[in-house]
mmCIF file of C-alpha atoms in Angstrom:
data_model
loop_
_atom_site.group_PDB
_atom_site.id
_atom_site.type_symbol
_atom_site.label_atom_id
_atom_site.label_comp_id
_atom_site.label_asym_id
_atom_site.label_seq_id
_atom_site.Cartn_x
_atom_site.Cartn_y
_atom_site.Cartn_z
ATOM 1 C CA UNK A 539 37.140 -24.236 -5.505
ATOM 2 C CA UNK A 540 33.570 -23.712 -6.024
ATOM 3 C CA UNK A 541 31.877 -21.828 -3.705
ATOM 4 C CA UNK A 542 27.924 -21.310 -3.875
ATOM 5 C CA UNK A 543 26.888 -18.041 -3.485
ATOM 6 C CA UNK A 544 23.836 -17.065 -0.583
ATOM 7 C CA UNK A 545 20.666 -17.094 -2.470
ATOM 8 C CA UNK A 546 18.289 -15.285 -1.027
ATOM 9 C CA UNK A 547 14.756 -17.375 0.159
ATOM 10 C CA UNK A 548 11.277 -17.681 -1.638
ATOM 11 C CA UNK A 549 10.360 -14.828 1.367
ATOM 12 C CA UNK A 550 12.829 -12.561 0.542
ATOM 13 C CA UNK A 551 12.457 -12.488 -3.076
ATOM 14 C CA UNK A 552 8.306 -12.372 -2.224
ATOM 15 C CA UNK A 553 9.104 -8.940 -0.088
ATOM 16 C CA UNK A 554 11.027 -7.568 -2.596
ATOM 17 C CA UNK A 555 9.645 -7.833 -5.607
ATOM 18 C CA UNK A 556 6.204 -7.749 -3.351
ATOM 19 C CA UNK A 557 7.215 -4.293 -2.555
ATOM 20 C CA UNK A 558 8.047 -3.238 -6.386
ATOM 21 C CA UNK A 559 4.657 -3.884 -6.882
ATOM 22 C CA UNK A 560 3.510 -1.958 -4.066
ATOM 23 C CA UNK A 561 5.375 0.965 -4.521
ATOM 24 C CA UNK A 562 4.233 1.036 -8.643
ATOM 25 C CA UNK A 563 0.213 0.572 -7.180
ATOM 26 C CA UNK A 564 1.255 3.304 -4.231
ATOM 27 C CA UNK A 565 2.187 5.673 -7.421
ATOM 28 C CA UNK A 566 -0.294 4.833 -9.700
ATOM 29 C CA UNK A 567 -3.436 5.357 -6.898
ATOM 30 C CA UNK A 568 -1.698 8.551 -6.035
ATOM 31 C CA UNK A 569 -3.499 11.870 -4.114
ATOM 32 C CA UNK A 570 -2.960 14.732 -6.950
ATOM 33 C CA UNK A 571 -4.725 17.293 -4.686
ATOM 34 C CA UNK A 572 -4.945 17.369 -1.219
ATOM 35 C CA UNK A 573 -8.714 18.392 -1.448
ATOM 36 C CA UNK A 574 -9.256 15.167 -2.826
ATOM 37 C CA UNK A 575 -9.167 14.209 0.769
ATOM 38 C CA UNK A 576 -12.467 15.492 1.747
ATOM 39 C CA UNK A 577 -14.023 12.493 0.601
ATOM 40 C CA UNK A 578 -13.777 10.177 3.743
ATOM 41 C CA UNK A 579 -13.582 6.868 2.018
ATOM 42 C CA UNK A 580 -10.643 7.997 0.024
ATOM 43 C CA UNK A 581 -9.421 9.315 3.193
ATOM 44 C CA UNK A 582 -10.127 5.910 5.021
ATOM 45 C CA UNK A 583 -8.271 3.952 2.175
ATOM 46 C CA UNK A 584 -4.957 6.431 2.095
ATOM 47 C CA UNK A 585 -5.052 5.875 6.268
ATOM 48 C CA UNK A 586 -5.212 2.079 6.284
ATOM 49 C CA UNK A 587 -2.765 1.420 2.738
ATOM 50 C CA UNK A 588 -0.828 4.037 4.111
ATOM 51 C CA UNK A 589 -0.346 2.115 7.651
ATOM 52 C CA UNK A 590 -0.180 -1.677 5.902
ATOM 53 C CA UNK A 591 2.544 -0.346 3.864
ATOM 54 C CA UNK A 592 4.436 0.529 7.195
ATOM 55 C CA UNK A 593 3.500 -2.558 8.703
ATOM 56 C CA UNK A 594 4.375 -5.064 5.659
ATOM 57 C CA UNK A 595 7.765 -2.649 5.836
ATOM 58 C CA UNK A 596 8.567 -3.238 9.298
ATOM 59 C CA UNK A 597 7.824 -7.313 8.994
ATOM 60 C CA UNK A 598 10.084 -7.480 5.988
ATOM 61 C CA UNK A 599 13.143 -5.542 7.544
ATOM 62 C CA UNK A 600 13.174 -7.693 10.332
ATOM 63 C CA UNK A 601 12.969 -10.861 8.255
ATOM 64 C CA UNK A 602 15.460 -9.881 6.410
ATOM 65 C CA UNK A 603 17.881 -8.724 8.850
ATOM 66 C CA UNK A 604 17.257 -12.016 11.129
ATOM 67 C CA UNK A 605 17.368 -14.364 8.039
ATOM 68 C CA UNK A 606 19.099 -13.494 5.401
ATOM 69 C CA UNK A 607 22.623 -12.241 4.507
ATOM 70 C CA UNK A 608 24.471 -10.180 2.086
ATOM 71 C CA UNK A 609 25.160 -12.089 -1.494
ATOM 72 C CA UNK A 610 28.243 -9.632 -2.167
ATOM 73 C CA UNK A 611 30.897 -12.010 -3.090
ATOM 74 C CA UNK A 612 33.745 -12.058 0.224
ATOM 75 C CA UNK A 613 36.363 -10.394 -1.882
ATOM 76 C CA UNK A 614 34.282 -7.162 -2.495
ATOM 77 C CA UNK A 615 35.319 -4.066 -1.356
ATOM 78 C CA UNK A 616 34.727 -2.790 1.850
ATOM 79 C CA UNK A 617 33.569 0.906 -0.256
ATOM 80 C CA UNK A 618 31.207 -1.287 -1.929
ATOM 81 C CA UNK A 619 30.064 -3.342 0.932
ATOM 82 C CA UNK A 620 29.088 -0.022 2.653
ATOM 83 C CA UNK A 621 27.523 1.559 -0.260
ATOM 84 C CA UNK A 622 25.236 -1.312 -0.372
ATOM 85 C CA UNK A 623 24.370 -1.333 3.250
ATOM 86 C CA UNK A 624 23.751 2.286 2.795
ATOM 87 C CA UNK A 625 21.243 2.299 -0.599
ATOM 88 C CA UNK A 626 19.345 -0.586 1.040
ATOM 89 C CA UNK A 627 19.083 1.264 4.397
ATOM 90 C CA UNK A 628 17.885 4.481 2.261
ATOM 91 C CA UNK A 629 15.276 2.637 0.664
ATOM 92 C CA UNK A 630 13.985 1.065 3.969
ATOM 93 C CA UNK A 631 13.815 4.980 5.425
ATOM 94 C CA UNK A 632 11.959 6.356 2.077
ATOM 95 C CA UNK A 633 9.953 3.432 1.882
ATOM 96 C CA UNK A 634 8.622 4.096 5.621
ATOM 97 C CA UNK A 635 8.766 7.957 5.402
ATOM 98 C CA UNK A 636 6.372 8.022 1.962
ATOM 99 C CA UNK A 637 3.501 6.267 3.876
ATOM 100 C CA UNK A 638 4.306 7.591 7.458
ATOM 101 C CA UNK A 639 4.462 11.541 5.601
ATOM 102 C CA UNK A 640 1.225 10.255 3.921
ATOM 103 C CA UNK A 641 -0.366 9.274 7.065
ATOM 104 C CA UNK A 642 0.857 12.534 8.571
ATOM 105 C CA UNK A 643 -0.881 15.183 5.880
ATOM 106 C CA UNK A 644 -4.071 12.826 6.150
ATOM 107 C CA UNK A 645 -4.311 13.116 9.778
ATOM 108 C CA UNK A 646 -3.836 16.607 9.890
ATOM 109 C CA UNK A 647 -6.166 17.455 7.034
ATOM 110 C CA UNK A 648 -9.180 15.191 8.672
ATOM 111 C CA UNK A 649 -7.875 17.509 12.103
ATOM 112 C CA UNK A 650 -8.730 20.627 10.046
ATOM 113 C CA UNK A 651 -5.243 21.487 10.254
ATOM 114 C CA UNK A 652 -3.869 23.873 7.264
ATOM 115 C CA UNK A 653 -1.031 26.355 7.606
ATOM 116 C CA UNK A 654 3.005 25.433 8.234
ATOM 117 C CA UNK A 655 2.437 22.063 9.401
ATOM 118 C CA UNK A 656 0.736 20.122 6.372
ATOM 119 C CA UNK A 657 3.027 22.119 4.274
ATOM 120 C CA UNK A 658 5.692 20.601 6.152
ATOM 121 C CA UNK A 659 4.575 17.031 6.081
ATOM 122 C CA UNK A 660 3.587 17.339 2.000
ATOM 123 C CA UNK A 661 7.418 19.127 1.400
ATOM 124 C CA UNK A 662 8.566 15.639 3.604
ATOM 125 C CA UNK A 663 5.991 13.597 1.902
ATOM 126 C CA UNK A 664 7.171 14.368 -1.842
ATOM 127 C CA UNK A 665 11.088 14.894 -1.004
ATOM 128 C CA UNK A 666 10.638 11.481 0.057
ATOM 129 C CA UNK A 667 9.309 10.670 -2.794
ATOM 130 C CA UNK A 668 11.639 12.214 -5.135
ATOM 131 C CA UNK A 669 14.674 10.833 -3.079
ATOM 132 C CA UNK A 670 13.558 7.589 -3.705
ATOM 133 C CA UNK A 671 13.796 7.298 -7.148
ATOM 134 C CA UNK A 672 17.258 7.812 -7.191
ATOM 135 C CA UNK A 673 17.864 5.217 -4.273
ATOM 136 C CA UNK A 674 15.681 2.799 -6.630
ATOM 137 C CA UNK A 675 18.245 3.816 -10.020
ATOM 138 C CA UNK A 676 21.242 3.388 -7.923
ATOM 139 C CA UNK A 677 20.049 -0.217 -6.491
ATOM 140 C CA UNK A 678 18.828 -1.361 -10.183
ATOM 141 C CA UNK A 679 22.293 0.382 -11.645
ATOM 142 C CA UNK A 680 23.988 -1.474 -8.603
ATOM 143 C CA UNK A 681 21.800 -4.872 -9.895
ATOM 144 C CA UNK A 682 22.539 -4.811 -13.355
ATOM 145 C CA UNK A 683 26.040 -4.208 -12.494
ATOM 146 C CA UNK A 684 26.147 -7.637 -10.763
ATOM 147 C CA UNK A 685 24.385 -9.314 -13.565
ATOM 148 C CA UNK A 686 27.370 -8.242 -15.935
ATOM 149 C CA UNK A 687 29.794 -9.001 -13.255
ATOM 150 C CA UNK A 688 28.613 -12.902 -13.064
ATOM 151 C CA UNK A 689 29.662 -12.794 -9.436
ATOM 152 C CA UNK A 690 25.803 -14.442 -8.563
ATOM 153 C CA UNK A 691 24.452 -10.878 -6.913
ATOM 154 C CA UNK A 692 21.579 -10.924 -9.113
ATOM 155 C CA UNK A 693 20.530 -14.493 -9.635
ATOM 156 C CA UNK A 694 20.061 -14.482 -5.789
ATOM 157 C CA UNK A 695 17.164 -12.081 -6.109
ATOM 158 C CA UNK A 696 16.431 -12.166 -9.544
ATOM 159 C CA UNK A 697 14.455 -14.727 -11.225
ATOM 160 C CA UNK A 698 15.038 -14.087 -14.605
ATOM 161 C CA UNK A 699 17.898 -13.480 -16.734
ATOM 162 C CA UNK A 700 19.832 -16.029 -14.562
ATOM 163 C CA UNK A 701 23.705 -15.716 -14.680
ATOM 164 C CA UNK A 702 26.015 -18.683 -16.537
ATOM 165 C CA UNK A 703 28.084 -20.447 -14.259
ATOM 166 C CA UNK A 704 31.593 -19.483 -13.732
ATOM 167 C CA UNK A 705 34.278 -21.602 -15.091
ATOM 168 C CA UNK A 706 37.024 -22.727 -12.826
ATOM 169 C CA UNK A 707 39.771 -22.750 -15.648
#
């Protein structure tokens, strides 16, 4: 028998691959000196994408955790279940502590502040940074896993590539 597999909404998959974008303009518009923040209206524009990046974060997670469940087949492991639960909730935490880190060093270098403290927040700010990445290979390893698998993982978030149906002979 059949079963069909949770596929994930039109909101989910708009969050997710909302945020990829995100993230790639977040990197791509980065600070490369902290001087740079002397000028107000960069300043001003690291402040408010900084915060709408927390917000947008904070909408999606409880979206998703009020509407949508997991599209790990029943039969998969419990080890895998909870690996999954944990790189999702890792990139939820680095995806808030990037911007919130980022609001941090901005709000103490308008303050005047300089010493231990933004040193602090930048050290946060780019481990965060550099955690993520690997949180990011291990959920597209983790994807492309499920695409070879054929167990439906990544056509419900995926829109290309689509799996081939599963034969019940």
């Amino acid at each position: 028998m059949d079963k069909k597999k949770p596929k994930h909404s039109f909101t989910a998959k708009l969050f997710h691959w909302g945020f990829v974008v995100i993230f790639i303009y977040g990197i791509s518009k980065q600070v490369d000196d902290i001087n740079q923040l002397a000028d107000i209206s960069l300043l001003k524009s690291e402040i408010i994408f900084a915060a709408l990046i927390i917000l947008l974060l904070l909408i999606r997670y409880i979206y998703m955790s009020k509407t949508q469940v997991s599209s790990l087949p029943e039969d998969t492991s419990i080890f895998q279940k909870r690996a999954a639960k944990v790189v999702h909730l890792s990139l939820y935490i680095n995806l808030a502590a990037i911007p919130f880190t980022g609001l941090l060093i901005g709000i103490f270098y308008w303050m005047g502040l300089n010493g231990w403290i933004i040193e602090l927040s930048v050290t946060l700010h780019e481990f965060s940074i550099s955690t993520i990445y690997w949180f990011i290979a291990i959920h597209a390893a983790a994807a492309i896993y499920h695409r070879f698998k054929n167990d439906g993982v990544w056509s419900s978030m995926v829109p290309v590539l689509k799996e081939s149906k599963k034969s019940n002979d």
